[in-house]
PDB file of C-alpha atoms in Angstrom:
ATOM      1  CA  MET A   1     105.366  46.664  61.858  1.00  0.00           C
ATOM      2  CA  LYS A   2     108.902  48.113  61.893  1.00  0.00           C
ATOM      3  CA  ASN A   3     108.058  49.839  58.604  1.00  0.00           C
ATOM      4  CA  THR A   4     105.522  51.968  60.472  1.00  0.00           C
ATOM      5  CA  THR A   5     106.726  55.573  60.439  1.00  0.00           C
ATOM      6  CA  ILE A   6     105.914  57.369  63.663  1.00  0.00           C
ATOM      7  CA  GLY A   7     105.440  61.106  63.946  1.00  0.00           C
ATOM      8  CA  ILE A   8     106.244  62.505  67.387  1.00  0.00           C
ATOM      9  CA  LEU A   9     104.922  66.030  67.659  1.00  0.00           C
ATOM     10  CA  CYS A  10     105.812  68.390  70.494  1.00  0.00           C
ATOM     11  CA  ALA A  11     104.804  72.003  70.981  1.00  0.00           C
ATOM     12  CA  GLY A  12     107.981  73.347  72.569  1.00  0.00           C
ATOM     13  CA  ASP A  13     111.716  72.764  72.436  1.00  0.00           C
ATOM     14  CA  ASP A  14     111.822  71.488  76.028  1.00  0.00           C
ATOM     15  CA  GLU A  15     109.256  68.850  75.067  1.00  0.00           C
ATOM     16  CA  LEU A  16     111.326  67.763  72.058  1.00  0.00           C
ATOM     17  CA  ALA A  17     114.745  67.819  73.739  1.00  0.00           C
ATOM     18  CA  PRO A  18     114.584  64.414  75.519  1.00  0.00           C
ATOM     19  CA  PHE A  19     114.043  62.592  72.215  1.00  0.00           C
ATOM     20  CA  LEU A  20     117.021  63.995  70.322  1.00  0.00           C
ATOM     21  CA  PRO A  21     119.799  61.970  72.035  1.00  0.00           C
ATOM     22  CA  TRP A  22     117.791  58.781  71.481  1.00  0.00           C
ATOM     23  CA  ILE A  23     117.339  59.129  67.724  1.00  0.00           C
ATOM     24  CA  GLU A  24     119.824  57.092  65.693  1.00  0.00           C
ATOM     25  CA  HIS A  25     121.037  58.099  62.220  1.00  0.00           C
ATOM     26  CA  CYS A  26     119.357  61.472  62.660  1.00  0.00           C
ATOM     27  CA  GLN A  27     118.933  63.703  59.631  1.00  0.00           C
ATOM     28  CA  ILE A  28     117.530  67.220  59.827  1.00  0.00           C
ATOM     29  CA  SER A  29     115.390  68.946  57.220  1.00  0.00           C
ATOM     30  CA  GLU A  30     113.243  72.064  57.127  1.00  0.00           C
ATOM     31  CA  ARG A  31     109.712  72.754  55.900  1.00  0.00           C
ATOM     32  CA  ALA A  32     107.415  75.711  56.592  1.00  0.00           C
ATOM     33  CA  MET A  33     109.946  77.325  58.947  1.00  0.00           C
ATOM     34  CA  LEU A  34     110.021  74.124  61.042  1.00  0.00           C
ATOM     35  CA  LYS A  35     112.941  71.765  61.676  1.00  0.00           C
ATOM     36  CA  PHE A  36     112.221  68.029  61.340  1.00  0.00           C
ATOM     37  CA  TYR A  37     114.425  65.326  62.864  1.00  0.00           C
ATOM     38  CA  CYS A  38     114.262  61.970  61.064  1.00  0.00           C
ATOM     39  CA  GLY A  39     115.899  58.743  62.202  1.00  0.00           C
ATOM     40  CA  GLN A  40     115.338  55.537  64.143  1.00  0.00           C
ATOM     41  CA  LEU A  41     113.933  55.186  67.653  1.00  0.00           C
ATOM     42  CA  GLU A  42     113.569  51.735  69.230  1.00  0.00           C
ATOM     43  CA  GLY A  43     113.840  50.299  65.715  1.00  0.00           C
ATOM     44  CA  PHE A  44     111.044  52.432  64.252  1.00  0.00           C
ATOM     45  CA  PRO A  45     111.447  55.118  61.607  1.00  0.00           C
ATOM     46  CA  VAL A  46     110.484  58.357  63.350  1.00  0.00           C
ATOM     47  CA  THR A  47     110.171  62.010  62.488  1.00  0.00           C
ATOM     48  CA  THR A  48     109.895  64.475  65.330  1.00  0.00           C
ATOM     49  CA  LEU A  49     109.848  68.228  65.842  1.00  0.00           C
ATOM     50  CA  PHE A  50     108.535  71.045  67.953  1.00  0.00           C
ATOM     51  CA  SER A  51     105.817  72.948  66.139  1.00  0.00           C
ATOM     52  CA  GLY A  52     105.460  76.000  68.330  1.00  0.00           C
ATOM     53  CA  VAL A  53     102.532  76.624  70.639  1.00  0.00           C
ATOM     54  CA  CYS A  54      98.850  76.741  69.546  1.00  0.00           C
ATOM     55  CA  ARG A  55      96.583  74.635  67.395  1.00  0.00           C
ATOM     56  CA  VAL A  56      97.409  76.127  64.006  1.00  0.00           C
ATOM     57  CA  ASN A  57     101.150  75.612  64.428  1.00  0.00           C
ATOM     58  CA  ALA A  58     100.543  72.048  65.584  1.00  0.00           C
ATOM     59  CA  ALA A  59      98.139  71.364  62.717  1.00  0.00           C
ATOM     60  CA  ILE A  60     100.636  72.665  60.147  1.00  0.00           C
ATOM     61  CA  ALA A  61     103.287  70.359  61.567  1.00  0.00           C
ATOM     62  CA  ALA A  62     100.938  67.365  61.682  1.00  0.00           C
ATOM     63  CA  GLN A  63      99.915  67.725  58.047  1.00  0.00           C
ATOM     64  CA  ILE A  64     103.551  68.007  56.949  1.00  0.00           C
ATOM     65  CA  LEU A  65     104.416  64.893  58.957  1.00  0.00           C
ATOM     66  CA  ILE A  66     101.692  63.038  57.074  1.00  0.00           C
ATOM     67  CA  ASP A  67     102.211  64.439  53.564  1.00  0.00           C
ATOM     68  CA  THR A  68     105.977  64.900  53.390  1.00  0.00           C
ATOM     69  CA  TYR A  69     107.356  62.426  55.920  1.00  0.00           C
ATOM     70  CA  HIS A  70     104.663  59.772  55.375  1.00  0.00           C
ATOM     71  CA  CYS A  71     103.959  59.187  59.052  1.00  0.00           C
ATOM     72  CA  ASP A  72     101.492  56.344  59.645  1.00  0.00           C
ATOM     73  CA  VAL A  73     101.037  57.026  63.374  1.00  0.00           C
ATOM     74  CA  MET A  74     101.004  60.313  65.296  1.00  0.00           C
ATOM     75  CA  ILE A  75     101.922  60.744  68.953  1.00  0.00           C
ATOM     76  CA  ASN A  76     101.608  64.147  70.591  1.00  0.00           C
ATOM     77  CA  THR A  77     103.749  64.429  73.695  1.00  0.00           C
ATOM     78  CA  GLY A  78     104.594  67.125  76.187  1.00  0.00           C
ATOM     79  CA  THR A  79     102.895  68.943  79.044  1.00  0.00           C
ATOM     80  CA  ALA A  80      99.419  69.940  80.228  1.00  0.00           C
ATOM     81  CA  GLY A  81      97.521  71.592  83.072  1.00  0.00           C
ATOM     82  CA  ALA A  82      95.318  69.594  85.445  1.00  0.00           C
ATOM     83  CA  ILE A  83      91.579  70.278  85.491  1.00  0.00           C
ATOM     84  CA  GLN A  84      90.203  67.489  87.673  1.00  0.00           C
ATOM     85  CA  SER A  85      90.794  67.561  91.408  1.00  0.00           C
ATOM     86  CA  GLY A  86      92.822  64.653  92.687  1.00  0.00           C
ATOM     87  CA  LEU A  87      95.459  64.927  89.983  1.00  0.00           C
ATOM     88  CA  ASN A  88      98.976  65.924  90.934  1.00  0.00           C
ATOM     89  CA  ILE A  89     101.764  67.752  89.190  1.00  0.00           C
ATOM     90  CA  PHE A  90     103.913  65.199  87.317  1.00  0.00           C
ATOM     91  CA  ASP A  91     101.058  62.747  86.809  1.00  0.00           C
ATOM     92  CA  THR A  92     101.149  61.591  83.190  1.00  0.00           C
ATOM     93  CA  VAL A  93      97.832  61.851  81.336  1.00  0.00           C
ATOM     94  CA  VAL A  94      97.046  59.641  78.348  1.00  0.00           C
ATOM     95  CA  SER A  95      94.141  61.123  76.426  1.00  0.00           C
ATOM     96  CA  THR A  96      91.400  58.657  75.506  1.00  0.00           C
ATOM     97  CA  ALA A  97      89.590  61.404  73.548  1.00  0.00           C
ATOM     98  CA  THR A  98      90.096  65.123  73.070  1.00  0.00           C
ATOM     99  CA  ALA A  99      87.910  68.123  72.208  1.00  0.00           C
ATOM    100  CA  TYR A 100      88.162  71.886  71.760  1.00  0.00           C
ATOM    101  CA  HIS A 101      86.863  73.703  74.829  1.00  0.00           C
ATOM    102  CA  ASP A 102      86.551  77.018  72.966  1.00  0.00           C
ATOM    103  CA  VAL A 103      84.728  75.997  69.752  1.00  0.00           C
ATOM    104  CA  SER A 104      80.921  75.990  69.456  1.00  0.00           C
ATOM    105  CA  ALA A 105      79.515  72.521  69.924  1.00  0.00           C
ATOM    106  CA  ASP A 106      77.949  72.179  66.475  1.00  0.00           C
ATOM    107  CA  ILE A 107      80.785  73.569  64.338  1.00  0.00           C
ATOM    108  CA  LEU A 108      82.566  70.259  63.811  1.00  0.00           C
ATOM    109  CA  THR A 109      79.512  68.010  64.000  1.00  0.00           C
ATOM    110  CA  ASP A 110      77.275  69.895  61.544  1.00  0.00           C
ATOM    111  CA  PHE A 111      80.128  70.847  59.217  1.00  0.00           C
ATOM    112  CA  HIS A 112      83.430  69.345  58.070  1.00  0.00           C
ATOM    113  CA  PRO A 113      84.642  66.910  59.316  1.00  0.00           C
ATOM    114  CA  TRP A 114      81.147  65.936  60.579  1.00  0.00           C
ATOM    115  CA  LEU A 115      82.262  64.404  63.846  1.00  0.00           C
ATOM    116  CA  SER A 116      79.814  62.124  65.605  1.00  0.00           C
ATOM    117  CA  SER A 117      80.499  63.942  68.894  1.00  0.00           C
ATOM    118  CA  LEU A 118      82.582  66.787  70.277  1.00  0.00           C
ATOM    119  CA  TYR A 119      85.395  64.362  71.005  1.00  0.00           C
ATOM    120  CA  ILE A 120      87.987  62.877  68.688  1.00  0.00           C
ATOM    121  CA  GLU A 121      88.872  59.428  69.965  1.00  0.00           C
ATOM    122  CA  ALA A 122      92.393  58.146  70.483  1.00  0.00           C
ATOM    123  CA  ASP A 123      93.482  55.110  68.493  1.00  0.00           C
ATOM    124  CA  PRO A 124      92.509  51.880  70.323  1.00  0.00           C
ATOM    125  CA  HIS A 125      95.763  50.066  69.556  1.00  0.00           C
ATOM    126  CA  LEU A 126      97.879  52.954  70.803  1.00  0.00           C
ATOM    127  CA  LEU A 127      95.732  53.129  73.933  1.00  0.00           C
ATOM    128  CA  THR A 128      96.322  49.421  74.550  1.00  0.00           C
ATOM    129  CA  LEU A 129     100.063  49.946  74.216  1.00  0.00           C
ATOM    130  CA  ALA A 130      99.830  52.870  76.625  1.00  0.00           C
ATOM    131  CA  ARG A 131      97.932  50.815  79.191  1.00  0.00           C
ATOM    132  CA  HIS A 132     100.647  48.153  79.070  1.00  0.00           C
ATOM    133  CA  ALA A 133     103.370  50.806  79.285  1.00  0.00           C
ATOM    134  CA  ALA A 134     101.675  52.313  82.339  1.00  0.00           C
ATOM    135  CA  LYS A 135     102.339  49.058  84.190  1.00  0.00           C
ATOM    136  CA  GLN A 136     106.062  49.317  83.456  1.00  0.00           C
ATOM    137  CA  VAL A 137     106.817  52.822  84.741  1.00  0.00           C
ATOM    138  CA  SER A 138     107.299  54.116  88.276  1.00  0.00           C
ATOM    139  CA  TYR A 139     105.268  57.349  87.977  1.00  0.00           C
ATOM    140  CA  PRO A 140     101.467  57.742  88.020  1.00  0.00           C
ATOM    141  CA  VAL A 141      99.676  57.409  84.669  1.00  0.00           C
ATOM    142  CA  VAL A 142      95.978  58.216  84.271  1.00  0.00           C
ATOM    143  CA  PHE A 143      93.648  57.762  81.308  1.00  0.00           C
ATOM    144  CA  GLY A 144      90.712  59.953  80.326  1.00  0.00           C
ATOM    145  CA  ARG A 145      89.348  62.780  78.226  1.00  0.00           C
ATOM    146  CA  THR A 146      91.258  66.008  77.682  1.00  0.00           C
ATOM    147  CA  VAL A 147      90.527  69.382  76.079  1.00  0.00           C
ATOM    148  CA  THR A 148      92.407  71.972  74.059  1.00  0.00           C
ATOM    149  CA  GLY A 149      92.189  75.773  73.885  1.00  0.00           C
ATOM    150  CA  GLU A 150      94.255  78.679  72.660  1.00  0.00           C
ATOM    151  CA  SER A 151      95.700  80.061  75.892  1.00  0.00           C
ATOM    152  CA  PHE A 152      96.355  79.514  79.574  1.00  0.00           C
ATOM    153  CA  ILE A 153      93.074  79.647  81.492  1.00  0.00           C
ATOM    154  CA  ASP A 154      92.056  81.451  84.671  1.00  0.00           C
ATOM    155  CA  ASP A 155      90.067  80.077  87.615  1.00  0.00           C
ATOM    156  CA  LYS A 156      86.699  81.131  86.160  1.00  0.00           C
ATOM    157  CA  GLU A 157      87.425  79.499  82.825  1.00  0.00           C
ATOM    158  CA  LYS A 158      88.636  76.371  84.562  1.00  0.00           C
ATOM    159  CA  HIS A 159      85.291  76.083  86.381  1.00  0.00           C
ATOM    160  CA  ARG A 160      83.372  76.403  83.092  1.00  0.00           C
ATOM    161  CA  ILE A 161      85.507  73.779  81.372  1.00  0.00           C
ATOM    162  CA  LEU A 162      85.120  71.404  84.290  1.00  0.00           C
ATOM    163  CA  GLN A 163      81.328  71.791  84.210  1.00  0.00           C
ATOM    164  CA  ASP A 164      81.012  71.481  80.429  1.00  0.00           C
ATOM    165  CA  PHE A 165      83.582  68.779  79.695  1.00  0.00           C
ATOM    166  CA  ALA A 166      84.877  67.232  82.957  1.00  0.00           C
ATOM    167  CA  PRO A 167      88.286  66.555  81.381  1.00  0.00           C
ATOM    168  CA  LEU A 168      91.405  65.420  83.150  1.00  0.00           C
ATOM    169  CA  SER A 169      93.597  68.125  81.671  1.00  0.00           C
ATOM    170  CA  VAL A 170      93.872  71.031  79.265  1.00  0.00           C
ATOM    171  CA  ASP A 171      96.506  71.924  76.671  1.00  0.00           C
ATOM    172  CA  MET A 172      96.888  74.091  73.561  1.00  0.00           C
ATOM    173  CA  GLU A 173      97.508  71.599  70.733  1.00  0.00           C
ATOM    174  CA  SER A 174      96.187  68.042  71.172  1.00  0.00           C
ATOM    175  CA  ALA A 175      92.726  68.488  69.650  1.00  0.00           C
ATOM    176  CA  GLY A 176      94.190  70.322  66.661  1.00  0.00           C
ATOM    177  CA  ILE A 177      96.560  67.438  65.954  1.00  0.00           C
ATOM    178  CA  ALA A 178      93.797  64.888  66.543  1.00  0.00           C
ATOM    179  CA  HIS A 179      91.606  66.833  64.086  1.00  0.00           C
ATOM    180  CA  VAL A 180      94.271  66.589  61.367  1.00  0.00           C
ATOM    181  CA  CYS A 181      94.766  62.894  62.065  1.00  0.00           C
ATOM    182  CA  TYR A 182      91.013  62.251  61.974  1.00  0.00           C
ATOM    183  CA  VAL A 183      90.541  63.674  58.484  1.00  0.00           C
ATOM    184  CA  ASN A 184      93.651  61.841  57.236  1.00  0.00           C
ATOM    185  CA  LYS A 185      92.707  58.552  58.946  1.00  0.00           C
ATOM    186  CA  ILE A 186      95.975  58.464  60.892  1.00  0.00           C
ATOM    187  CA  PRO A 187      96.078  56.769  64.332  1.00  0.00           C
ATOM    188  CA  PHE A 188      96.622  59.355  67.064  1.00  0.00           C
ATOM    189  CA  LEU A 189      97.486  59.465  70.752  1.00  0.00           C
ATOM    190  CA  ALA A 190      98.377  62.307  73.135  1.00  0.00           C
ATOM    191  CA  VAL A 191     100.629  61.769  76.171  1.00  0.00           C
ATOM    192  CA  ARG A 192     101.151  64.758  78.450  1.00  0.00           C
ATOM    193  CA  THR A 193     102.547  65.181  81.934  1.00  0.00           C
ATOM    194  CA  LEU A 194     101.039  67.770  84.267  1.00  0.00           C
ATOM    195  CA  THR A 195     103.030  70.899  85.095  1.00  0.00           C
ATOM    196  CA  ASP A 196     100.342  72.889  86.912  1.00  0.00           C
ATOM    197  CA  GLN A 197      96.726  73.019  88.082  1.00  0.00           C
ATOM    198  CA  ALA A 198      95.466  75.129  85.134  1.00  0.00           C
ATOM    199  CA  ASP A 199      94.746  78.215  87.236  1.00  0.00           C
ATOM    200  CA  HIS A 200      96.169  81.688  87.855  1.00  0.00           C
ATOM    201  CA  SER A 201      99.548  80.207  88.841  1.00  0.00           C
ATOM    202  CA  ALA A 202      99.857  78.062  85.698  1.00  0.00           C
ATOM    203  CA  PRO A 203     102.328  80.174  83.667  1.00  0.00           C
ATOM    204  CA  GLU A 204     104.835  80.321  86.529  1.00  0.00           C
ATOM    205  CA  LEU A 205     104.518  76.630  87.397  1.00  0.00           C
ATOM    206  CA  PHE A 206     104.733  75.635  83.747  1.00  0.00           C
ATOM    207  CA  GLU A 207     108.122  77.322  83.448  1.00  0.00           C
ATOM    208  CA  LYS A 208     109.308  75.671  86.651  1.00  0.00           C
ATOM    209  CA  ASN A 209     108.128  72.138  85.840  1.00  0.00           C
ATOM    210  CA  CYS A 210     108.254  71.932  82.046  1.00  0.00           C
ATOM    211  CA  GLN A 211     111.588  70.158  81.632  1.00  0.00           C
ATOM    212  CA  ARG A 212     110.896  67.407  84.144  1.00  0.00           C
ATOM    213  CA  ALA A 213     107.351  66.866  82.859  1.00  0.00           C
ATOM    214  CA  SER A 214     108.547  66.796  79.246  1.00  0.00           C
ATOM    215  CA  ALA A 215     111.212  64.216  80.066  1.00  0.00           C
ATOM    216  CA  GLN A 216     108.618  62.018  81.770  1.00  0.00           C
ATOM    217  CA  SER A 217     106.239  62.158  78.799  1.00  0.00           C
ATOM    218  CA  ALA A 218     109.102  61.318  76.452  1.00  0.00           C
ATOM    219  CA  ASP A 219     110.108  58.388  78.641  1.00  0.00           C
ATOM    220  CA  PHE A 220     106.551  57.067  78.518  1.00  0.00           C
ATOM    221  CA  VAL A 221     106.409  57.300  74.722  1.00  0.00           C
ATOM    222  CA  ARG A 222     109.732  55.488  74.482  1.00  0.00           C
ATOM    223  CA  GLN A 223     108.403  52.760  76.756  1.00  0.00           C
ATOM    224  CA  MET A 224     105.395  52.363  74.455  1.00  0.00           C
ATOM    225  CA  LEU A 225     107.669  51.954  71.439  1.00  0.00           C
ATOM    226  CA  ARG A 226     109.797  49.383  73.259  1.00  0.00           C
ATOM    227  CA  LEU A 227     106.708  47.328  74.025  1.00  0.00           C
ATOM    228  CA  TRP A 228     105.496  47.646  70.440  1.00  0.00           C
ATOM    229  CA  ALA A 229     108.884  46.532  69.128  1.00  0.00           C
ATOM    230  CA  THR A 230     109.025  43.595  71.531  1.00  0.00           C
ATOM    231  CA  HIS A 231     105.458  42.314  71.346  1.00  0.00           C
ATOM    232  CA  GLY A 232     104.324  43.528  67.932  1.00  0.00           C
ATOM    233  CA  ALA A 233     101.121  45.222  66.860  1.00  0.00           C
TER     234      ALA A 233
END
């Protein structure tokens, strides 16, 4: 189990920053204009980085983590915007399944990679770890479906997404990373803490809340790894 290499993929530098002081024996390398940090975290070999925002950047990073750094597990961590009412800023969302909210429904079911539905499911074992970790932390953690698109959304777009998908939250990378993991048969999980309500005020609130939300997501991932190290797979 301790030979499992874990890829921790963040979109932005604020989302990556909490992990860096925790990584032991850290070595830095570069591929595709990206900087990869390799070392040990809670006894596991890990490689982490920030990919830059948007699905293509995240997908590039995910494939490099798999091909070059031989990651067996992928965890996407960072921030998101709330879609469902009843969620609060700084709630942590664990995605049980993720989909693109801006891709035609049949593109990925009728063509490669021939998904059985719009949603790419999270890994069951990682979800179990997350559910146990949620009992150990002091902040709210919720589980449910999430969606990904290429930009911040406005109020009209939020209403459409809520009607079509009813997700908990929206982000700009998770489904792209899940897509890469699906075709490579790599277990995947996304953990994101809410910075805003995914509306016209989102960009401003994201800037205000990003560091705290990123630190909370990172703490949750670390708690998952501690449980995995203690109790095994």
